[in-house]
Short mmCIF file of C-alpha atoms in Angstrom, two decimals:
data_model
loop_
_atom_site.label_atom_id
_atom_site.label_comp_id
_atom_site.label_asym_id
_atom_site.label_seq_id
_atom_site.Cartn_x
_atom_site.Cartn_y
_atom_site.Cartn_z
CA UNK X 29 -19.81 35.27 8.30
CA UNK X 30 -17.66 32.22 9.34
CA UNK X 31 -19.22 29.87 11.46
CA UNK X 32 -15.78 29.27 13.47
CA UNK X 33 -16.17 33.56 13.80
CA UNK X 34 -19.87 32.88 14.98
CA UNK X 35 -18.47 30.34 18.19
CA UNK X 36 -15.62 32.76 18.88
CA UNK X 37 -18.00 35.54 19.18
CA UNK X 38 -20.40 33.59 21.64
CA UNK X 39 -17.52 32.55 23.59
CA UNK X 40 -16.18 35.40 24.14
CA UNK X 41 -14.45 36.63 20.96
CA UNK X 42 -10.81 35.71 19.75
CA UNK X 43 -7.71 36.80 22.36
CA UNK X 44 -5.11 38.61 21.38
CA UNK X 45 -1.44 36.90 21.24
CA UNK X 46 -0.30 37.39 24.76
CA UNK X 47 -3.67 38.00 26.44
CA UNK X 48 -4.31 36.31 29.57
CA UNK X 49 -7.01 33.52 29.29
CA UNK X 50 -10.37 34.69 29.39
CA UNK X 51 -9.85 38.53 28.88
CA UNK X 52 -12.26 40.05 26.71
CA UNK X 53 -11.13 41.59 23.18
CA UNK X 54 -9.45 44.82 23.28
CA UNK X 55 -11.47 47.40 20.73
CA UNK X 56 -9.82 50.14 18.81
CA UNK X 57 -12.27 52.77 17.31
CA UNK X 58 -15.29 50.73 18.76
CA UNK X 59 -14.57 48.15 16.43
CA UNK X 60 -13.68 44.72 17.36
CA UNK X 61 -9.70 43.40 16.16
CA UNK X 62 -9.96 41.08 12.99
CA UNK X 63 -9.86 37.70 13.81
CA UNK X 64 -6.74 35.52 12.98
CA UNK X 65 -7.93 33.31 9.84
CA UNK X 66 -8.13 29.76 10.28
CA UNK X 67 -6.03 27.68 7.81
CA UNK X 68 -7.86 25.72 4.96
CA UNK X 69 -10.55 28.19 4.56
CA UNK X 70 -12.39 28.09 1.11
CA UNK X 71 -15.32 30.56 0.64
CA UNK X 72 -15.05 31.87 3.81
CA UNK X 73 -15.86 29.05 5.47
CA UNK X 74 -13.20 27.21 7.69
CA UNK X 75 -12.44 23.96 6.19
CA UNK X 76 -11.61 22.00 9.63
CA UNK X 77 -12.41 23.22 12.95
CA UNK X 78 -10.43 21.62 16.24
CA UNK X 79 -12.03 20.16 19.20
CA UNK X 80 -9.18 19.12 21.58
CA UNK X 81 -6.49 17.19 19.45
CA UNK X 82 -9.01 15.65 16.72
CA UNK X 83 -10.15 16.82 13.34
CA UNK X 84 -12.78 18.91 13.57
CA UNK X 85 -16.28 19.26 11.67
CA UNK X 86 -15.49 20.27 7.53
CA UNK X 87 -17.86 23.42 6.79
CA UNK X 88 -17.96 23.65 2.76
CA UNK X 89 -19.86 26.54 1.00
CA UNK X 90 -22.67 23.85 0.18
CA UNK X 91 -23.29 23.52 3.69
CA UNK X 92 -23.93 27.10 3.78
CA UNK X 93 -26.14 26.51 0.68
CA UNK X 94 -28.16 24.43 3.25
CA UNK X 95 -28.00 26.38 6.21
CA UNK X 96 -29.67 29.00 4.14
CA UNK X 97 -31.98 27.18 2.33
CA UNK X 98 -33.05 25.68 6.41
CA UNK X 99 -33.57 29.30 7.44
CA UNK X 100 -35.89 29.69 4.66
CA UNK X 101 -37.61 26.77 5.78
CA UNK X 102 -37.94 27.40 9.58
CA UNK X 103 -39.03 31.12 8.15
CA UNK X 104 -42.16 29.36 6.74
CA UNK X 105 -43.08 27.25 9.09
CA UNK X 106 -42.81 29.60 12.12
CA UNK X 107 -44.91 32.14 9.71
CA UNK X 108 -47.57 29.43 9.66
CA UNK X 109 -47.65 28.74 13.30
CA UNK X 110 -47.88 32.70 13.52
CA UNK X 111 -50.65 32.67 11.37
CA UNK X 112 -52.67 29.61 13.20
CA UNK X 113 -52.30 32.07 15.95
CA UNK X 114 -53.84 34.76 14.60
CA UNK X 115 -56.38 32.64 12.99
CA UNK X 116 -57.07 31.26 16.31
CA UNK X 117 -57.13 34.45 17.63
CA UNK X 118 -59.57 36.68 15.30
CA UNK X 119 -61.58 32.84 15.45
CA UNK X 120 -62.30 32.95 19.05
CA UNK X 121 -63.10 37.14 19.04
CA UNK X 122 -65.79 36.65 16.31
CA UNK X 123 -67.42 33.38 18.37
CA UNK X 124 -67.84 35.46 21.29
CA UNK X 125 -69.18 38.32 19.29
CA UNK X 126 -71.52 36.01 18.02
CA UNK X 127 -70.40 35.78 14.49
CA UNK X 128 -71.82 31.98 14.69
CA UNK X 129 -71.21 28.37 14.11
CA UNK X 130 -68.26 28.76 11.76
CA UNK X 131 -66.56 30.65 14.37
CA UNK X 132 -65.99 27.43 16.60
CA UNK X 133 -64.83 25.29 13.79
CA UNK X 134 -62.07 27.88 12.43
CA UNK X 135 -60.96 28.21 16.35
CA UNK X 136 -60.73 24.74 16.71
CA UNK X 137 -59.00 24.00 13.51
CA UNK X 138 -56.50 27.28 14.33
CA UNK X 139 -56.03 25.90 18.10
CA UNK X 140 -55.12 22.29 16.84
CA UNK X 141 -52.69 23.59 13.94
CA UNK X 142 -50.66 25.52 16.69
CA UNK X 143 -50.75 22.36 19.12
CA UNK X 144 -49.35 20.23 16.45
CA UNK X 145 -46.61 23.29 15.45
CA UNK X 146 -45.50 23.84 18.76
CA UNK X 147 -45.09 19.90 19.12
CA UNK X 148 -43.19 19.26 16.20
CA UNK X 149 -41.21 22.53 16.61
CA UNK X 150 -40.32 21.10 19.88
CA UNK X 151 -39.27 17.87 18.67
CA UNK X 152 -37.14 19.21 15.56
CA UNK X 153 -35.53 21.53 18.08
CA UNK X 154 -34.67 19.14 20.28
CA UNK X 155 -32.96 17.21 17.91
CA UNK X 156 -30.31 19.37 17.95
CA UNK X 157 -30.60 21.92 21.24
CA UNK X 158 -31.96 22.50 24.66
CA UNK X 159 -35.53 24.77 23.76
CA UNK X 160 -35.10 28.10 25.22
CA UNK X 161 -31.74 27.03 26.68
CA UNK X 162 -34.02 24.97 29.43
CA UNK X 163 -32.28 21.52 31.06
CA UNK X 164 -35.18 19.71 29.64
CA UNK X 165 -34.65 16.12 29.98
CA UNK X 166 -33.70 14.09 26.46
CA UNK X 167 -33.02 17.39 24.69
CA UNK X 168 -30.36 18.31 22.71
CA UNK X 169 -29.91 14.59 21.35
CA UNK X 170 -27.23 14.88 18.60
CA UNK X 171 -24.71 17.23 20.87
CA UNK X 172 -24.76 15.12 23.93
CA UNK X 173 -25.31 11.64 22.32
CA UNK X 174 -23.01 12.27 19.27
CA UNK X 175 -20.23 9.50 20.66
CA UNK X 176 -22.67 7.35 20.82
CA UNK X 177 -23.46 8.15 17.09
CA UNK X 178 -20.52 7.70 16.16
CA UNK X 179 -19.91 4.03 17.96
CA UNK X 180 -23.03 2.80 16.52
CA UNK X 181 -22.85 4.21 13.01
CA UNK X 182 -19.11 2.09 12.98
CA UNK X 183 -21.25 -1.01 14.50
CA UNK X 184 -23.68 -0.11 11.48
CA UNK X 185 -20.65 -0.15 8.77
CA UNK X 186 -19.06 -2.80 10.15
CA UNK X 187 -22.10 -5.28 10.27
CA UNK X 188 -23.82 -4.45 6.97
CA UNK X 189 -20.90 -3.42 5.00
CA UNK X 190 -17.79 -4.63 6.49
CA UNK X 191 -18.54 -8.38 6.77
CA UNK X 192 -16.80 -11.13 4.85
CA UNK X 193 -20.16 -12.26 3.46
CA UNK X 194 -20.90 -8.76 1.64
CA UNK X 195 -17.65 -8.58 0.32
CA UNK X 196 -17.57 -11.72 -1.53
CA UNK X 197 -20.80 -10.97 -2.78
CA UNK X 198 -20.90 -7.89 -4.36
CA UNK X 199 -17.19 -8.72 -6.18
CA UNK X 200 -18.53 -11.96 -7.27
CA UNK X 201 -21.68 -9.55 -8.78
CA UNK X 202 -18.58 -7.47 -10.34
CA UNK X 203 -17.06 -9.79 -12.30
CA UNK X 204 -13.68 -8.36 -11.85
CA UNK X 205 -11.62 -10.73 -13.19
CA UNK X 206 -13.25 -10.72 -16.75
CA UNK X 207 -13.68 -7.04 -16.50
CA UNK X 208 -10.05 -6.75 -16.06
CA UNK X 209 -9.24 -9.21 -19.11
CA UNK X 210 -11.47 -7.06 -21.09
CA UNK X 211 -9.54 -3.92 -19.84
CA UNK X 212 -6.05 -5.58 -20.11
CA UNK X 213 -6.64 -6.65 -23.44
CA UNK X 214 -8.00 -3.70 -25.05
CA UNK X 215 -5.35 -1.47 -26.87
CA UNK X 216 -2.69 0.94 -24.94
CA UNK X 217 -3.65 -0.73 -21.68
CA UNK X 218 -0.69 -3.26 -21.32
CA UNK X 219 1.43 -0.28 -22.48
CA UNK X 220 0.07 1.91 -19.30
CA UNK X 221 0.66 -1.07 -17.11
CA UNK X 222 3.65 -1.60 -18.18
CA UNK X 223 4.67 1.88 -18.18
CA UNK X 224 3.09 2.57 -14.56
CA UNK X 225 5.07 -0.70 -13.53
CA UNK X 226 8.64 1.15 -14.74
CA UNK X 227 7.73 3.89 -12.98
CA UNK X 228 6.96 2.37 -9.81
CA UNK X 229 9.99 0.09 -10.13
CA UNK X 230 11.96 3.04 -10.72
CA UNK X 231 10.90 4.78 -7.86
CA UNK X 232 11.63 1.78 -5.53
CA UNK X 233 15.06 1.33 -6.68
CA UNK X 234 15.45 5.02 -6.30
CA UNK X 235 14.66 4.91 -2.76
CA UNK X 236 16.77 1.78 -1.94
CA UNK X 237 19.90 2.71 0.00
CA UNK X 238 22.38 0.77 -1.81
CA UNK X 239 24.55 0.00 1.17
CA UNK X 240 21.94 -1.25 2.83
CA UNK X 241 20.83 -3.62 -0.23
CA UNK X 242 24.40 -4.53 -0.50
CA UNK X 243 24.67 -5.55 3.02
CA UNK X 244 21.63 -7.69 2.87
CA UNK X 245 22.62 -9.42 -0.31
CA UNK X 246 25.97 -9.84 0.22
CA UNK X 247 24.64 -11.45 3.88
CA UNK X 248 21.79 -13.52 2.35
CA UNK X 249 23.88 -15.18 -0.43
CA UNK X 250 27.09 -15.92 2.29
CA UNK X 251 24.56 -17.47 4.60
CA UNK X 252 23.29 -19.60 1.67
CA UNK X 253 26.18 -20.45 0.38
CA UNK X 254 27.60 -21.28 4.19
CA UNK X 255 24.25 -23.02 4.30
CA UNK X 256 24.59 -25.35 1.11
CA UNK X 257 26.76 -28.21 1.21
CA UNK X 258 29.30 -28.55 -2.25
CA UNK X 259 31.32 -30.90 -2.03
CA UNK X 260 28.63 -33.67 -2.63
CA UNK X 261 27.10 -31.64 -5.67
CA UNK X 262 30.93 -30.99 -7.07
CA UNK X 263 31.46 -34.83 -7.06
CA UNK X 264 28.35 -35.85 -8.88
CA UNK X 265 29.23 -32.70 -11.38
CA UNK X 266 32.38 -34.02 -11.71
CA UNK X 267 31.66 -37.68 -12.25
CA UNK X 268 29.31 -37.04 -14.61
CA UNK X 269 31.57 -34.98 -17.00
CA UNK X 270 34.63 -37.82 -16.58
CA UNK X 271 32.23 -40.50 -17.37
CA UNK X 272 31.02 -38.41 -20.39
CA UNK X 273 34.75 -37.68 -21.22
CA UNK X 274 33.99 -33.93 -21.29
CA UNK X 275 37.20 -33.12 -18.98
CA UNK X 276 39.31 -34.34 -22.18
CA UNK X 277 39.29 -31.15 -23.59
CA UNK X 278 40.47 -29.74 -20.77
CA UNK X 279 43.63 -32.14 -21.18
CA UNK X 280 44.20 -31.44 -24.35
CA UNK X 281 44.34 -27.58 -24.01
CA UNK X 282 46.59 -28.43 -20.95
CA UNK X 283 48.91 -30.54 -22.69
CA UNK X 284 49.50 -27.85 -25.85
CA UNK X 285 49.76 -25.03 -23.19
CA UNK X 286 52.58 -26.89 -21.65
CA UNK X 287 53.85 -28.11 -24.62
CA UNK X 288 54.25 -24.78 -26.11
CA UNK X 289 55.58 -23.23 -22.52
CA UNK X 290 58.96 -25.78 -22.88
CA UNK X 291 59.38 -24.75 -26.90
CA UNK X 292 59.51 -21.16 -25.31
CA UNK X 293 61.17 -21.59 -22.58
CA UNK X 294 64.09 -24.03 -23.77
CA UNK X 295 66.85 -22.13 -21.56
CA UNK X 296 64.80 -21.51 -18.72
CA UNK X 297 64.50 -24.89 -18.39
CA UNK X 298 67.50 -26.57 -18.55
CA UNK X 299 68.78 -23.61 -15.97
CA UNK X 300 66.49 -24.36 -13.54
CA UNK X 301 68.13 -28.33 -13.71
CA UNK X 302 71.63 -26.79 -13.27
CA UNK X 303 70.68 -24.78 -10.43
CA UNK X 304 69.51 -28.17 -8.89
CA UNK X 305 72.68 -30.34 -9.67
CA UNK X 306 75.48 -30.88 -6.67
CA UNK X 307 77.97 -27.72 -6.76
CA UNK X 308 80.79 -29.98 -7.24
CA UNK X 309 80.13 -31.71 -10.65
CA UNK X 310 81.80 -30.10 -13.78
CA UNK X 311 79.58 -27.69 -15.77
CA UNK X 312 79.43 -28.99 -18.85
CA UNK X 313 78.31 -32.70 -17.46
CA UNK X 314 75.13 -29.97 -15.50
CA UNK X 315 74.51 -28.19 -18.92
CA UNK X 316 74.39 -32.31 -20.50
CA UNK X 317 71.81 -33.42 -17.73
CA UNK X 318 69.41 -30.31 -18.20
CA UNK X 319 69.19 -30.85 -21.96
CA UNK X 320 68.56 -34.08 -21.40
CA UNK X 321 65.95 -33.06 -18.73
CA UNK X 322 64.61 -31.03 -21.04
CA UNK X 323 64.44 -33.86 -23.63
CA UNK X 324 62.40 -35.79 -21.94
CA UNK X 325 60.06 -33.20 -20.56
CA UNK X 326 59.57 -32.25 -24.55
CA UNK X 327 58.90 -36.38 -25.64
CA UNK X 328 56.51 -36.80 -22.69
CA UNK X 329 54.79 -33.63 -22.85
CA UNK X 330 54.78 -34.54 -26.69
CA UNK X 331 53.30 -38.07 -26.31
CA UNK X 332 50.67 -36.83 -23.85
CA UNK X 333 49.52 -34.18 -26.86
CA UNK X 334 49.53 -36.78 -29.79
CA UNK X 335 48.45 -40.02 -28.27
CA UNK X 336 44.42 -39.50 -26.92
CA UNK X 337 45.09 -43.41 -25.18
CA UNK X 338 48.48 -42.17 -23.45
CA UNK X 339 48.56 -44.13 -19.99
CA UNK X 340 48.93 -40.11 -18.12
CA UNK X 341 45.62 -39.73 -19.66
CA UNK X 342 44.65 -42.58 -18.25
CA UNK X 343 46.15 -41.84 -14.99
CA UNK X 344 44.00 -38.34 -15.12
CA UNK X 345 40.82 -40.17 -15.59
CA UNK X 346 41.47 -42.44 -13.24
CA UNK X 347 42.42 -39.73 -10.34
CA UNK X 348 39.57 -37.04 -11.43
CA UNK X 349 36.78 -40.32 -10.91
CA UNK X 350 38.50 -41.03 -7.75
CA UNK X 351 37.80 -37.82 -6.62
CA UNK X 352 34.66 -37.37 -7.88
CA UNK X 353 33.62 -40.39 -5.51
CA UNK X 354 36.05 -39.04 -2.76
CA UNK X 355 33.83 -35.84 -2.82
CA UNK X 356 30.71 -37.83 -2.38
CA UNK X 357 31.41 -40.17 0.07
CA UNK X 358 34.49 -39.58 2.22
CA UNK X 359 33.83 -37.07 5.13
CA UNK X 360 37.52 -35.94 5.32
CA UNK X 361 37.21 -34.61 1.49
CA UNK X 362 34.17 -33.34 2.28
CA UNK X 363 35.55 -31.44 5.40
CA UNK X 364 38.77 -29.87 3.14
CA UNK X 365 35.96 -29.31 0.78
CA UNK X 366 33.96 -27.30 2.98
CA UNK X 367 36.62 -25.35 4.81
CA UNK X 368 38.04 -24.42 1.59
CA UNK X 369 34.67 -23.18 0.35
CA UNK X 370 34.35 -21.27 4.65
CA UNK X 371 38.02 -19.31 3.78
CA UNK X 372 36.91 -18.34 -0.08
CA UNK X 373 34.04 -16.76 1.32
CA UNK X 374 35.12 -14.71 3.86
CA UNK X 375 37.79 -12.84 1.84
CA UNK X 376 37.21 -9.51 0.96
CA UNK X 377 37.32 -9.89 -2.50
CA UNK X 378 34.64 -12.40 -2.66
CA UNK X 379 32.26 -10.24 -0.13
CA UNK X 380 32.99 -6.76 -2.87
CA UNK X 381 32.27 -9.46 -5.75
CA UNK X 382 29.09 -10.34 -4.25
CA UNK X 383 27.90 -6.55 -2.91
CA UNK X 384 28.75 -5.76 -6.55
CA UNK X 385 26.50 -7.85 -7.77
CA UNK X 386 23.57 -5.69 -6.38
CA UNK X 387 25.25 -2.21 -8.19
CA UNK X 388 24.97 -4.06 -11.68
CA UNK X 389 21.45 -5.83 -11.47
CA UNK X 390 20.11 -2.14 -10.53
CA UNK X 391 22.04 -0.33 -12.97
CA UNK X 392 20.70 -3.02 -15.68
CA UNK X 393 17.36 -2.56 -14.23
CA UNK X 394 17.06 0.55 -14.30
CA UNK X 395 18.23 1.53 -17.90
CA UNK X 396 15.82 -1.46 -18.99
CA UNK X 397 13.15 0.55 -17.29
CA UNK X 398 13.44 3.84 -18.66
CA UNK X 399 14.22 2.62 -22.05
CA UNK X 400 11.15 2.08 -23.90
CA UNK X 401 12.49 -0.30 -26.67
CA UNK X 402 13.86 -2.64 -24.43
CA UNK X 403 13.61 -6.14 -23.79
CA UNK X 404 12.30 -5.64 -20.53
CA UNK X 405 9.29 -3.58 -21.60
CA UNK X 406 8.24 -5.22 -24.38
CA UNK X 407 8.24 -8.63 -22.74
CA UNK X 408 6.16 -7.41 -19.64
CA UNK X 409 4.03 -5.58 -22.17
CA UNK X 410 3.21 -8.58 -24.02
CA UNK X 411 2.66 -10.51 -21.06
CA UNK X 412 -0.09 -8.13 -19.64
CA UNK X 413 -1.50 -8.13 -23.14
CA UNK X 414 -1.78 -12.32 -23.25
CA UNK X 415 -2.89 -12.62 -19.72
CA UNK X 416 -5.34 -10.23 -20.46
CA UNK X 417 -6.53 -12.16 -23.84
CA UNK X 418 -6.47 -14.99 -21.61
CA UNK X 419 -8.09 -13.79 -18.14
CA UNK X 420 -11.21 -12.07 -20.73
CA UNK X 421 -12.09 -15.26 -22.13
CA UNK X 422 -10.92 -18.08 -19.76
CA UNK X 423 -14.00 -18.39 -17.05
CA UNK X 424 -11.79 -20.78 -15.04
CA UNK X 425 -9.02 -18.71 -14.41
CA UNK X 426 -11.37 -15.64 -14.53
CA UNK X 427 -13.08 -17.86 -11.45
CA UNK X 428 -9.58 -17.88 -9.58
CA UNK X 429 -9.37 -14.16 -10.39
CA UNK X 430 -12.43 -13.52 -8.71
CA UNK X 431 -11.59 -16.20 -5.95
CA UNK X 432 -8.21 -14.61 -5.07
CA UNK X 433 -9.73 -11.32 -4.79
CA UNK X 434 -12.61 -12.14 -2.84
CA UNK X 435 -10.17 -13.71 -0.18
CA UNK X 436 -8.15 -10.79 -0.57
CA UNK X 437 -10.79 -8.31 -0.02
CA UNK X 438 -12.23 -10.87 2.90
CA UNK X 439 -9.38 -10.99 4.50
CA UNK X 440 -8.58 -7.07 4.90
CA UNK X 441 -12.19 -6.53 6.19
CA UNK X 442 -12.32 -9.44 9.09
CA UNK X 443 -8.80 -8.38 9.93
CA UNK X 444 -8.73 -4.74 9.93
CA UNK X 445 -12.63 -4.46 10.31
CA UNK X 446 -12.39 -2.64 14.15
CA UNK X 447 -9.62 -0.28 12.88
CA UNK X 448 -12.18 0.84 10.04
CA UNK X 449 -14.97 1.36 12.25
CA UNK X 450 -13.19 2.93 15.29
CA UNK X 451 -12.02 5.50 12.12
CA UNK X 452 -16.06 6.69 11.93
CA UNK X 453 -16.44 6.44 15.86
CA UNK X 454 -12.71 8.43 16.90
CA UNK X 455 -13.77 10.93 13.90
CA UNK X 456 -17.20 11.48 15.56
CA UNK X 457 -15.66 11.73 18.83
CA UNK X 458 -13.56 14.51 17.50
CA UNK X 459 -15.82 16.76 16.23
CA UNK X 460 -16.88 19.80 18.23
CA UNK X 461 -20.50 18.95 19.48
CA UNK X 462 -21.81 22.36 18.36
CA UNK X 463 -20.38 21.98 14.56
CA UNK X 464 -21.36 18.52 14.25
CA UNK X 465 -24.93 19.26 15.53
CA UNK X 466 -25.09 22.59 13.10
CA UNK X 467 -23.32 20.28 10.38
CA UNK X 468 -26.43 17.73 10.44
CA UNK X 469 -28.89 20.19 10.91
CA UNK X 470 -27.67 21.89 7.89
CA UNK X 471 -28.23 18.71 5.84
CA UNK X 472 -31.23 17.32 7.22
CA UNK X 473 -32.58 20.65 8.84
CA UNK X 474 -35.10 21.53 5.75
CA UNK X 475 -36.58 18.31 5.71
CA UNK X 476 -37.56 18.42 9.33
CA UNK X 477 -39.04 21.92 8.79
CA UNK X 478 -41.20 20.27 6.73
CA UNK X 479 -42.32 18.12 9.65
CA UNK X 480 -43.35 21.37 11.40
CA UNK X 481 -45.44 22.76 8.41
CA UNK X 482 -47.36 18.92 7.89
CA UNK X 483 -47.71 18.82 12.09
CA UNK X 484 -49.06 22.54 11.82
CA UNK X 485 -51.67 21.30 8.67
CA UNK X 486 -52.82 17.89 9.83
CA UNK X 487 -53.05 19.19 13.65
CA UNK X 488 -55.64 21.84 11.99
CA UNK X 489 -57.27 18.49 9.90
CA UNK X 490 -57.33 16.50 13.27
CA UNK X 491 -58.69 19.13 15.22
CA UNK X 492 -61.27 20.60 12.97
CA UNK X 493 -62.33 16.49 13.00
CA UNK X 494 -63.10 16.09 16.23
CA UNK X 495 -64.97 19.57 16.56
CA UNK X 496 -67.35 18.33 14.18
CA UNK X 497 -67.39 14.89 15.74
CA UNK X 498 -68.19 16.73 19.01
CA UNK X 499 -71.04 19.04 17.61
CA UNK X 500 -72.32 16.28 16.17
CA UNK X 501 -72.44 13.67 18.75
CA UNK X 502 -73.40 16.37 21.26
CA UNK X 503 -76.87 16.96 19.19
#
């Protein structure tokens, strides 16, 4: 029978749904109505039982293993305080009938076996209840001291096992770090780590709203970039490439481009000059001036192309160093420099560039993570696998293995220390008095019935002692 069907039945029995509080179970057919099941059960047995708002007492079917195998205990030792008795008993009728000396020892041995029994039954019994239901004083110890249990068995965890000193000790006995070496470096294990590591990455990119990522990117790398000064940077960039001459290709390219443009373009040209010329000169003297225009474009443009030491390319090199030292030093270049780089930034297309940015880097990351062949993978894999080579040999870094965990592990326990110990004292407050008091007895119970049967033997020992002592000391 279930031991939450056992306290419902004491208290009254289970209530109907919609029967007022405290009426007694209806019966149908002289039968009582089946009790509602409690969720969790296994066996039979309810799995959790409620005290208020807290988890209650766990009753497995090796607890009922127990409470069995304590019944069979208290059976025996109550039979042997019945049988002192009776002992004690037939003892004292065959000393009065005169059955003779032996009489007085068995009756004193009997009466001292059922003082020591009805001690030590006293004592187990109040352990966990009030003998014969009566308000004795310091009775029923484990039901009505339980939070107090509970508060010092946390005090108990959290001194002996909980301090920063016991930690460090017993990982240092470990040896984690080399033991992990050993472990990373044997074969298939940097392949589980890494696959484990895919997994979880997976599952954290999964979960990642990307709006939200976006916003904080895109937010993070404007405020950096607001943040970061470029104009100085851009003019030492730039000074070093004119000094180095690497902006000369740039010219070059330039100078074919436009080169190649005025080829194409030969009309276009000389139309635009035309279009420019005062309405009242003849045409044909217009259509003269734009070819020559257009001349001269083509033999400078030309020159510029063919001659590396042309004086324009001098000009260039002369205006990009200027610059270059205009960006560094002069606080009005700076200030165009900055506000240019302010506006750039807050246009719309920049801000979708750099939200974009997160929607690629995921999308990479996560086809790198599922696929197992790829760069990724391997490179993490053979990581683990070196670090592990290196962490199983290497007693130095295997040292500030050890160290790192050890101040890991020391710092959790001072810091969260109370909220692991008030876990064992709110749990113990939780449980129903009755259930926790049945739930000990159940696992201690047949070792304290054994306290009763050695009371019940050496109180027979002890007494049948000091009869002797007394026959003999009284002559």
């Amino acid at each position: 029978m279930r031991l939450s069907v056992r306290r419902s039945a004491r208290r009254g029995g289970a209530h109907l749904p919609g029967a007022p509080a405290g009426a007694r179970p209806a019966r149908i057919g002289g039968a009582r109505p089946p009790l509602a099941p409690r969720t969790g059960q296994t066996g039979g047995v309810s799995d959790e039982a409620f005290s208020g708002t807290g988890p209650g007492v766990r009753f497995t079917a090796a607890d009922e293993e127990k409470r069995r195998g304590v019944r069979r205990m208290k059976t025996i030792a109550t039979g042997l305080l019945a049988f002192a008795t009776l002992v004690f008993a037939l003892a004292t009728w065959a000393k009065a009938a005169g059955a003779g000396s032996w009489a007085g020892y068995v009756a004193a041995a009997a009466e001292a076996g059922m003082v020591g029994a009805l001690a030590d039954w006293f004592a187990v019994t109040a352990l966990f209840r009030r003998p014969f239901g009566l308000p004795i004083p310091h009775t029923a110890i484990i039901p009505t001291k339980k939070d107090a249990f509970g508060r010092s068995l946390g005090d108990f965890v959290g001194d002996n096992f909980l301090s920063g000193q016991v930690v460090r000790g017993r990982l240092a006995a470990l040896g984690i770090g080399r033991r992990l070496g050993e472990w990373l470096a044997a074969p298939g294990s940097a392949e589980r780590v890494t696959k484990e590591a895919s997994a979880a990455l997976r599952g954290v990119l999964a979960v990642l709203r990307d709006d939200d990522v976006q916003a904080v990117v895109g937010e993070a790398v404007t405020r950096r970039a607001a943040a970061t000064s470029v104009a100085e940077p851009m003019g030492r960039m730039l000074g070093k490439v004119v000094a180095d001459g690497g902006h000369h290709g740039v010219v070059d390219l330039v100078a074919v481009r436009v080169h190649d443009w005025l080829a194409v373009n030969h009309e276009e040209v000389v139309q635009k000059v035309t279009q420019k010329t005062p309405g009242w000169t003849p045409k044909f003297l217009d259509h003269q001036v734009g070819e020559r225009v257009y001349k001269e474009l083509m033999r400078f443009v030309t020159d510029i192309r063919d001659d590396p030491a042309h004086p324009a390319r001098g000009a260039v090199d002369t205006f990009l160093a200027d610059f270059a030292t205009e960006l560094q030093t002069d606080p009005e270049t700076i200030a165009r420099v900055e506000r240019a780089k302010a506006d750039l930034l807050a246009r719309p297309e920049v801000q979708d560039l750099i939200a974009s940015t997160w929607a690629a880097v995921r999308t990479l990351v996560m086809n790198a993570a599922e696929d197992e062949d790829s760069e990724l993978r391997r490179r993490i894999t053979t990581g683990v696998r070196d670090f592990g080579a290196r962490l199983a040999t290497d007693r130095k870094l295997q040292a500030k293995a050890d160290g790192w965990l050890q101040d890991a592990a020391q710092y959790l326990v001072e810091t969260y220390r109370a909220e692991i110990t008030s876990l064992i004292s709110e749990t113990v407050a939780g449980w129903d008095a009755d259930d926790a008091s049945r739930k000990i007895e159940a696992n201690v119970g047949r070792d304290l019935q054994f306290i009763r049967i050695n009371g019940t033997v050496v109180g027979a020992l002890a007494g049948l002692l000091i009869h002797t002592a007394a026959v003999t000391l009284g002559g």
